[in-house]
Short mmCIF file of C-alpha atoms and ligand atoms in Angstrom, two decimals:
data_model
loop_
_atom_site.label_atom_id
_atom_site.label_comp_id
_atom_site.label_asym_id
_atom_site.label_seq_id
_atom_site.Cartn_x
_atom_site.Cartn_y
_atom_site.Cartn_z
CA MET A 1 -35.00 20.09 72.37
CA LYS A 2 -31.82 21.03 70.80
CA ILE A 3 -31.78 21.27 67.03
CA PRO A 4 -29.12 18.94 65.58
CA ASP A 5 -26.67 20.57 63.21
CA LYS A 6 -27.38 19.80 59.52
CA THR A 7 -31.21 19.93 59.91
CA VAL A 8 -32.91 20.62 56.69
CA VAL A 9 -36.49 21.04 55.72
CA LEU A 10 -37.47 20.33 52.16
CA THR A 11 -40.79 21.94 50.85
CA PHE A 12 -42.32 21.69 47.36
CA ASP A 13 -45.04 23.94 46.17
CA ASP A 14 -47.98 23.85 43.79
CA SER A 15 -48.77 19.98 43.51
CA VAL A 16 -46.69 19.49 40.44
CA ARG A 17 -46.93 15.94 39.00
CA SER A 18 -43.07 15.39 39.31
CA HIS A 19 -43.50 15.70 43.26
CA LEU A 20 -45.04 12.14 43.07
CA THR A 21 -43.11 10.78 40.14
CA VAL A 22 -39.74 12.07 40.83
CA ALA A 23 -39.12 13.86 44.21
CA ALA A 24 -41.12 11.59 46.66
CA PRO A 25 -39.64 8.25 45.49
CA LEU A 26 -36.03 9.67 45.78
CA LEU A 27 -36.68 11.14 49.14
CA LYS A 28 -38.30 7.94 50.37
CA LYS A 29 -35.30 5.92 49.22
CA HIS A 30 -33.13 7.90 51.48
CA GLY A 31 -35.48 7.94 54.45
CA PHE A 32 -35.92 11.71 54.16
CA GLY A 33 -39.08 13.71 55.17
CA GLY A 34 -40.48 16.55 52.96
CA THR A 35 -43.68 18.82 52.80
CA PHE A 36 -45.77 19.09 49.67
CA PHE A 37 -47.90 22.17 49.67
CA VAL A 38 -50.96 21.69 47.46
CA THR A 39 -53.34 23.96 45.64
CA HIS A 40 -56.23 23.53 43.29
CA ALA A 41 -55.02 26.44 41.07
CA TRP A 42 -53.69 24.43 38.20
CA MET A 43 -55.25 21.01 38.86
CA ASP A 44 -57.29 20.99 35.54
CA ASP A 45 -54.01 20.54 33.77
CA THR A 46 -53.74 16.89 34.63
CA ASN A 47 -50.61 16.37 32.49
CA ASN A 48 -48.59 18.69 34.79
CA TYR A 49 -50.34 18.54 38.13
CA LEU A 50 -51.63 16.07 40.68
CA ASN A 51 -55.17 15.34 41.53
CA TRP A 52 -56.47 14.85 45.14
CA GLU A 53 -56.23 11.02 45.00
CA GLU A 54 -52.57 11.33 43.82
CA ILE A 55 -51.82 13.89 46.51
CA ALA A 56 -53.20 11.27 49.10
CA GLN A 57 -50.42 8.87 47.96
CA LEU A 58 -47.83 11.39 49.13
CA ASP A 59 -49.50 11.28 52.55
CA LYS A 60 -49.50 7.47 52.55
CA MET A 61 -45.78 7.52 51.74
CA GLY A 62 -45.24 9.35 54.98
CA PHE A 63 -44.80 12.89 53.64
CA GLU A 64 -46.47 16.00 54.94
CA VAL A 65 -49.22 17.49 52.84
CA GLY A 66 -49.57 21.21 53.51
CA ASN A 67 -52.15 23.86 52.40
CA HIS A 68 -51.08 26.25 49.70
CA SER A 69 -54.65 27.74 49.39
CA TRP A 70 -57.37 26.79 46.87
CA SER A 71 -56.75 29.51 44.29
CA HIS A 72 -53.18 30.47 44.74
CA ILE A 73 -53.98 34.23 45.25
CA ALA A 74 -52.08 36.58 47.51
CA PHE A 75 -53.28 37.11 51.10
CA ALA A 76 -51.02 40.20 51.87
CA THR A 77 -53.70 42.85 52.24
CA PRO A 78 -56.57 43.06 54.80
CA LYS A 79 -59.14 42.64 52.06
CA ASP A 80 -57.42 39.55 50.63
CA ALA A 81 -56.89 38.07 54.14
CA GLU A 82 -60.65 37.94 54.39
CA LEU A 83 -60.65 35.23 51.64
CA LEU A 84 -58.09 33.05 53.40
CA SER A 85 -60.32 31.19 55.79
CA ASN A 86 -62.50 29.88 52.86
CA GLU A 87 -59.57 29.10 50.79
CA LEU A 88 -58.09 26.91 53.56
CA VAL A 89 -61.24 25.05 54.20
CA LYS A 90 -61.82 24.19 50.61
CA VAL A 91 -58.42 22.44 50.41
CA GLU A 92 -58.99 20.76 53.84
CA TYR A 93 -62.40 19.45 52.67
CA GLN A 94 -60.83 17.82 49.54
CA LEU A 95 -57.90 16.30 51.51
CA GLU A 96 -60.42 14.86 54.06
CA LYS A 97 -62.35 13.23 51.31
CA VAL A 98 -59.14 11.38 50.21
CA GLY A 99 -58.14 10.54 53.85
CA VAL A 100 -55.33 13.02 54.33
CA PRO A 101 -55.39 14.65 57.80
CA LYS A 102 -56.07 18.44 58.18
CA PRO A 103 -52.79 20.24 57.40
CA VAL A 104 -50.83 21.98 60.11
CA SER A 105 -48.57 23.78 57.66
CA PHE A 106 -49.25 26.52 54.96
CA SER A 107 -47.05 28.17 52.42
CA TRP A 108 -47.81 31.65 51.38
CA PRO A 109 -48.76 31.82 47.64
CA GLY A 110 -46.43 34.12 45.79
CA ASN A 111 -44.40 34.42 49.04
CA GLN A 112 -46.71 37.34 49.92
CA PHE A 113 -47.86 37.84 53.46
CA GLY A 114 -49.51 40.23 55.94
CA PRO A 115 -50.32 40.39 59.58
CA GLU A 116 -54.16 39.95 59.15
CA ALA A 117 -53.67 36.70 57.29
CA VAL A 118 -51.27 35.48 59.91
CA GLU A 119 -54.14 35.86 62.43
CA VAL A 120 -56.36 33.85 60.18
CA LEU A 121 -53.87 31.04 60.01
CA LYS A 122 -53.44 30.99 63.83
CA ASN A 123 -57.23 30.95 64.34
CA ALA A 124 -57.52 28.15 61.83
CA GLY A 125 -55.05 25.91 63.86
CA TYR A 126 -52.03 26.17 61.64
CA LEU A 127 -48.75 25.70 63.30
CA PHE A 128 -46.29 26.61 60.57
CA ALA A 129 -46.38 28.72 57.42
CA ARG A 130 -43.38 29.21 54.98
CA ARG A 131 -42.71 32.35 53.26
CA GLY A 132 -39.96 33.27 50.70
CA PRO A 133 -36.47 34.70 51.28
CA GLN A 134 -37.80 38.23 51.13
CA PRO A 135 -37.85 40.85 52.61
CA ASP A 136 -34.70 39.91 54.59
CA VAL A 137 -32.63 39.68 51.51
CA PRO A 138 -33.02 41.92 48.42
CA GLU A 139 -34.14 40.04 45.33
CA SER A 140 -31.08 41.18 43.61
CA SER A 141 -28.76 39.40 45.98
CA VAL A 142 -27.27 35.96 45.24
CA VAL A 143 -30.06 34.13 43.42
CA GLY A 144 -32.11 31.86 45.80
CA LEU A 145 -30.14 32.50 48.91
CA GLY A 146 -32.25 33.36 51.83
CA PRO A 147 -32.15 33.72 55.59
CA LEU A 148 -31.86 30.70 57.91
CA TYR A 149 -34.74 29.70 60.02
CA ASP A 150 -34.05 30.27 63.75
CA PRO A 151 -37.03 28.76 65.70
CA GLU A 152 -36.15 30.92 68.69
CA ILE A 153 -36.40 34.14 66.65
CA ASN A 154 -38.76 33.51 63.61
CA THR A 155 -42.53 33.20 64.24
CA PRO A 156 -43.52 29.78 62.98
CA LEU A 157 -46.24 31.33 60.74
CA LEU A 158 -43.52 33.18 58.83
CA VAL A 159 -40.75 30.62 58.38
CA PRO A 160 -38.26 32.04 55.77
CA SER A 161 -36.97 30.07 52.78
CA SER A 162 -33.26 29.68 53.15
CA GLY A 163 -33.07 28.64 49.57
CA LEU A 164 -35.42 29.16 46.69
CA ALA A 165 -34.58 26.69 43.85
CA VAL A 166 -33.78 28.21 40.56
CA PRO A 167 -33.06 26.24 37.32
CA GLY A 168 -29.38 27.23 37.22
CA TRP A 169 -28.47 25.97 40.67
CA THR A 170 -25.35 23.72 40.63
CA LEU A 171 -24.33 21.37 43.43
CA SER A 172 -21.95 23.98 44.64
CA ASP A 173 -24.76 26.54 44.86
CA PHE A 174 -26.75 24.06 46.82
CA LYS A 175 -23.92 23.34 49.21
CA THR A 176 -23.43 27.11 49.87
CA ILE A 177 -27.00 27.23 51.10
CA VAL A 178 -27.28 23.91 52.96
CA ASP A 179 -23.91 23.92 54.72
CA ARG A 180 -25.18 26.79 56.94
CA ALA A 181 -27.48 24.34 58.80
CA LYS A 182 -25.94 24.54 62.28
CA ASN A 183 -25.90 26.30 65.76
CA GLY A 184 -29.55 25.92 66.27
CA GLN A 185 -30.55 27.27 62.69
CA ILE A 186 -32.39 25.22 60.15
CA VAL A 187 -32.09 25.48 56.35
CA VAL A 188 -35.56 25.53 54.66
CA PHE A 189 -35.73 24.94 50.93
CA GLN A 190 -38.48 26.02 48.58
CA PHE A 191 -38.69 23.86 45.53
CA HIS A 192 -41.38 23.77 42.83
CA GLY A 193 -41.58 21.04 40.10
CA VAL A 194 -38.69 18.45 39.64
CA PRO A 195 -39.08 19.32 36.74
CA ASP A 196 -41.82 21.96 36.42
CA GLY A 197 -43.25 21.99 32.89
CA ARG A 198 -45.61 24.87 33.39
CA HIS A 199 -43.39 27.31 35.23
CA PRO A 200 -39.90 27.09 33.73
CA PRO A 201 -38.49 29.83 35.97
CA CYS A 202 -39.14 27.56 39.02
CA THR A 203 -37.97 24.28 37.68
CA THR A 204 -35.34 21.96 39.07
CA PRO A 205 -33.79 19.49 36.62
CA PRO A 206 -34.40 15.90 38.05
CA GLU A 207 -30.65 15.12 37.59
CA ARG A 208 -29.59 18.10 39.66
CA PHE A 209 -32.18 17.24 42.29
CA LYS A 210 -30.70 13.79 42.54
CA GLU A 211 -27.29 15.24 43.19
CA PHE A 212 -28.75 17.46 45.93
CA VAL A 213 -30.51 14.56 47.68
CA GLU A 214 -27.42 12.38 47.40
CA TYR A 215 -25.25 15.14 48.98
CA LEU A 216 -27.67 15.30 51.89
CA SER A 217 -27.61 11.64 52.30
CA ASP A 218 -23.80 11.11 51.87
CA ASN A 219 -23.22 13.78 54.50
CA ASN A 220 -25.81 12.71 57.05
CA PHE A 221 -28.16 15.63 57.04
CA ASN A 222 -31.25 15.46 59.35
CA VAL A 223 -33.91 15.98 56.44
CA ILE A 224 -37.49 16.50 57.86
CA SER A 225 -40.75 17.93 56.81
CA LEU A 226 -41.92 21.35 58.31
CA ARG A 227 -44.32 19.75 60.80
CA ASP A 228 -41.33 17.86 62.23
CA VAL A 229 -39.87 21.04 63.44
CA LYS A 230 -42.58 21.13 66.10
CA LYS A 231 -40.46 18.93 68.51
CA TYR A 232 -37.74 21.59 68.52
CA VAL A 233 -39.98 24.65 68.98
CA SER A 234 -41.10 25.99 72.27
CA PRO A 235 -44.62 27.16 72.51
CA ASP A 236 -43.76 30.96 72.74
CA ALA A 237 -41.09 30.70 69.92
CA GLY A 238 -40.85 33.64 67.70
CA LYS A 239 -43.06 35.84 69.91
CA ASN A 240 -40.99 38.92 69.39
CA ASP A 241 -40.30 38.39 65.63
CA PRO A 242 -40.76 42.04 64.18
CA ILE A 243 -41.72 40.49 60.84
CA SER A 244 -44.94 39.24 62.27
CA LYS A 245 -46.32 42.81 61.98
CA ALA A 246 -44.83 43.24 58.48
CA ARG A 247 -46.47 42.99 55.09
CA PHE A 248 -44.74 41.81 52.01
CA VAL A 249 -45.93 42.43 48.50
CA PRO A 250 -43.16 42.31 45.96
ZN1 LIG B 301 -47.09 28.42 44.73
#
């Protein structure tokens, strides 16, 4: 199926409280999809992070809940990849207890990845996994600007972030990134909290986020969750992506 121009995937990492209080209601208002990648890592901090019952509300609102591992450790080395299976299952078990279906999407903690862990995800039935903008673009390039996601080229278990939200983004920065969504290529955003109290370098101010979402709405973007990309992807998509053999540790 042909990918419409202006197709955008919004993803949100770390199960930050503002995902439920700020981001989700705004997306819902505009009929947009989105993927919330959840982890147990900071859940004891109930002021800043969602618990499992609250995460279930995101699912009930129609959003995708994805797996971001139990402990938010890196899985880039062969040794660390051995831990991934158990890290996935622990999150899946808690989601099942609150009625959320087994995730089909994963996001790589710290945006680090390796070929052994890709195999673990494949064997565990995951269809998509989102990484960061690196290593395609150097970290010193325009802040937050990453490669586009081309489902014909990129393996679905290493979907690049086309935009990694930073606190200083203006609407103009956002447009620079999102207006590239055309010719079969998808723009994938990686957000954290909106705002993010515990991790200020990752925060997006709510008033900025509102501007971004309104821009998408006013300009008729096709805003979907990562799992929704499935309908555009052929079963052997990304088979020859050289990055599927690569390891990324910043
Ligand atoms: Zn994370």
